[in-house]
GROMACS .gro file of C-alpha atoms in nm:
model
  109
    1UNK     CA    1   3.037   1.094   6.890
    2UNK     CA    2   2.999   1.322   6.559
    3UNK     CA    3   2.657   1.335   6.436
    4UNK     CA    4   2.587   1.539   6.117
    5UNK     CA    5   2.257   1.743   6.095
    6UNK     CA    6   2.158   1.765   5.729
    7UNK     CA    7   1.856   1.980   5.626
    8UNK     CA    8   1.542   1.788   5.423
    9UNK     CA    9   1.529   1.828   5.096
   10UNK     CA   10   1.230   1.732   4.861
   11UNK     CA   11   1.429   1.666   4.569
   12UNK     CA   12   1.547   1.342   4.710
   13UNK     CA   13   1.186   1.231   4.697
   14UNK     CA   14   1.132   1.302   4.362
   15UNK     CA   15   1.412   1.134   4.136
   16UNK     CA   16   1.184   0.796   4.208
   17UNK     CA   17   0.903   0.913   4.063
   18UNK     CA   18   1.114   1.126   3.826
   19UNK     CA   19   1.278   0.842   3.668
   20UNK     CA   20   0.971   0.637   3.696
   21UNK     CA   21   0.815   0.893   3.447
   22UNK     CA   22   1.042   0.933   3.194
   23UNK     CA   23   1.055   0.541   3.193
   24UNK     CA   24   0.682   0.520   3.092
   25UNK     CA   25   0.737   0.776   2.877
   26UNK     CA   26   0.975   0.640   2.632
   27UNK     CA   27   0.787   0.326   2.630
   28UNK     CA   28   0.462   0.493   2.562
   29UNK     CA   29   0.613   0.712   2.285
   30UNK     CA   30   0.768   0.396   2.124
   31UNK     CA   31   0.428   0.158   2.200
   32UNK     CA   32   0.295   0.396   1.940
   33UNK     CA   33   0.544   0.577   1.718
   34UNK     CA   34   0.734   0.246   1.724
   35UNK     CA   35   0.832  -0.011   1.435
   36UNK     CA   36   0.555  -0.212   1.588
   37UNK     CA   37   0.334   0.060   1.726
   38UNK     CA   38  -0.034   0.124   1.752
   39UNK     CA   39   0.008   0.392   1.433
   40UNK     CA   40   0.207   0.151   1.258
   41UNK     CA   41  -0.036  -0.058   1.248
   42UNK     CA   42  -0.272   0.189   1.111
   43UNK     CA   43  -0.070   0.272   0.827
   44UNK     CA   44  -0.051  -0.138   0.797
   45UNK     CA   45  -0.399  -0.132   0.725
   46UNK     CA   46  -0.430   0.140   0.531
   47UNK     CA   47  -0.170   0.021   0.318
   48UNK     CA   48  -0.383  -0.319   0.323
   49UNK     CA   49  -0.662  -0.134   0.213
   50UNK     CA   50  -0.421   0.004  -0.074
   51UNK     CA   51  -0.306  -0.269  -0.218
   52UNK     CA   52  -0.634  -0.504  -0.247
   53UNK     CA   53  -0.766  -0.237  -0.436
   54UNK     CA   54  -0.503  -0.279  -0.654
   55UNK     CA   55  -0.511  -0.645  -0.670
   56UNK     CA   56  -0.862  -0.629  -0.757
   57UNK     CA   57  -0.808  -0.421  -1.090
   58UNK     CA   58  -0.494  -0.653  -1.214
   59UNK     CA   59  -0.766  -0.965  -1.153
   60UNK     CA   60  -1.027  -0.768  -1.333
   61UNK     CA   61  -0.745  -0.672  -1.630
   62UNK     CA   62  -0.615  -1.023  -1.619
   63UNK     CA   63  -0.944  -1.206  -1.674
   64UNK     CA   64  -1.043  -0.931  -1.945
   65UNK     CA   65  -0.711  -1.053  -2.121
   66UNK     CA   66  -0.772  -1.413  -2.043
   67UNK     CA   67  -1.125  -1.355  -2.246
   68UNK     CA   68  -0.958  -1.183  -2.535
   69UNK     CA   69  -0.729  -1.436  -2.544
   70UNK     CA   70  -0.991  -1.748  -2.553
   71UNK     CA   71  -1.162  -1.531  -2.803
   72UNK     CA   72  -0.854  -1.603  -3.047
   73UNK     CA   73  -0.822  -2.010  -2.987
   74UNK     CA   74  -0.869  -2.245  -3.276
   75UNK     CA   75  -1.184  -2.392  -3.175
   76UNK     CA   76  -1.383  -2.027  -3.082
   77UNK     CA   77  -1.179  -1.776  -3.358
   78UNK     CA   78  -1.383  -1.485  -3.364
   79UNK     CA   79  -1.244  -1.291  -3.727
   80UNK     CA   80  -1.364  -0.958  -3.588
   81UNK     CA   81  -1.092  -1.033  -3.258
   82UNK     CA   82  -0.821  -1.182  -3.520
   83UNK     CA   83  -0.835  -0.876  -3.747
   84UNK     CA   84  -0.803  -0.616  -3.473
   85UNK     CA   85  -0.536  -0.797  -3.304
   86UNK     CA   86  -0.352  -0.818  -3.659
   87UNK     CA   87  -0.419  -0.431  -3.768
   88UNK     CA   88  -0.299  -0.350  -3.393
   89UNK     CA   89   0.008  -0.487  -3.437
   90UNK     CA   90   0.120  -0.408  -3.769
   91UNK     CA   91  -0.013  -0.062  -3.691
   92UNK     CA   92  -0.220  -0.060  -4.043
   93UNK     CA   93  -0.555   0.007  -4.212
   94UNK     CA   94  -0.728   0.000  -4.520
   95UNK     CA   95  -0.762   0.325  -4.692
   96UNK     CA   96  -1.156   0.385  -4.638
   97UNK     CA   97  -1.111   0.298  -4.279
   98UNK     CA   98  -1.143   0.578  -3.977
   99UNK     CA   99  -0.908   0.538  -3.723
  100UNK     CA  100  -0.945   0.645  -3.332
  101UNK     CA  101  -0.631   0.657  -3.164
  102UNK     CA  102  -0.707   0.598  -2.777
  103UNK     CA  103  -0.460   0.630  -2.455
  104UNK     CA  104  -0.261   0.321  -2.429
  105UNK     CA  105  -0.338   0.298  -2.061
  106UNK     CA  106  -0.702   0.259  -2.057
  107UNK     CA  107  -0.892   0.041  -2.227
  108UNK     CA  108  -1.303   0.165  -2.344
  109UNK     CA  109  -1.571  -0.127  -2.373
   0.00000   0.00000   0.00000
């Protein structure tokens, strides 16, 4: 009968818990740098956050429009609201008038 004396190694005990961590390492890495990770979701928030803020200033534009606009209906005309609307856009003025030119983007109440 052969028998075959082989010498212990620990290397053969450590691929199990080799592999084992490098397994729970990718997950990990992905259960938080992932498409659905826990910092995705921060940056979903954030982003959240973002764009609420946002929403609330086109509301607050829109309904500041909306009341300019009732201002010019039949039954409430205002004449002050119809003649700066008119002047605005035919870009004109009566001679003894001063004109302030503001920035387009922001509006000055």
């Amino acid at each position: 009968m052969w028998t075959r004396q082989h010498k212990q190694t620990n290397t053969g005990r450590l691929i199990v818990p080799a592999l084992a961590v490098m397994f729970l390492s990718y997950f990990g890495f992905h259960a938080y740098h992932g498409e659905f990770g826990i910092y995705s979701k921060y940056r979903l928030e954030a982003r959240a956050i973002e764009l609420q803020a946002r929403l609330d200033t086109v509301r607050a534009q829109r309904l500041d429009v909306e009341r300019r606009v009732h201002m010019l209906h039949d039954g409430s005309l205002e004449k002050d609201m119809l003649d700066e609307q008119a002047r605005n856009a035919l870009n004109m003025s009566h001679a003894d008038e001063l004109t302030i030119m503001r920035p387009s983007g922001r509006r000055i109440n």
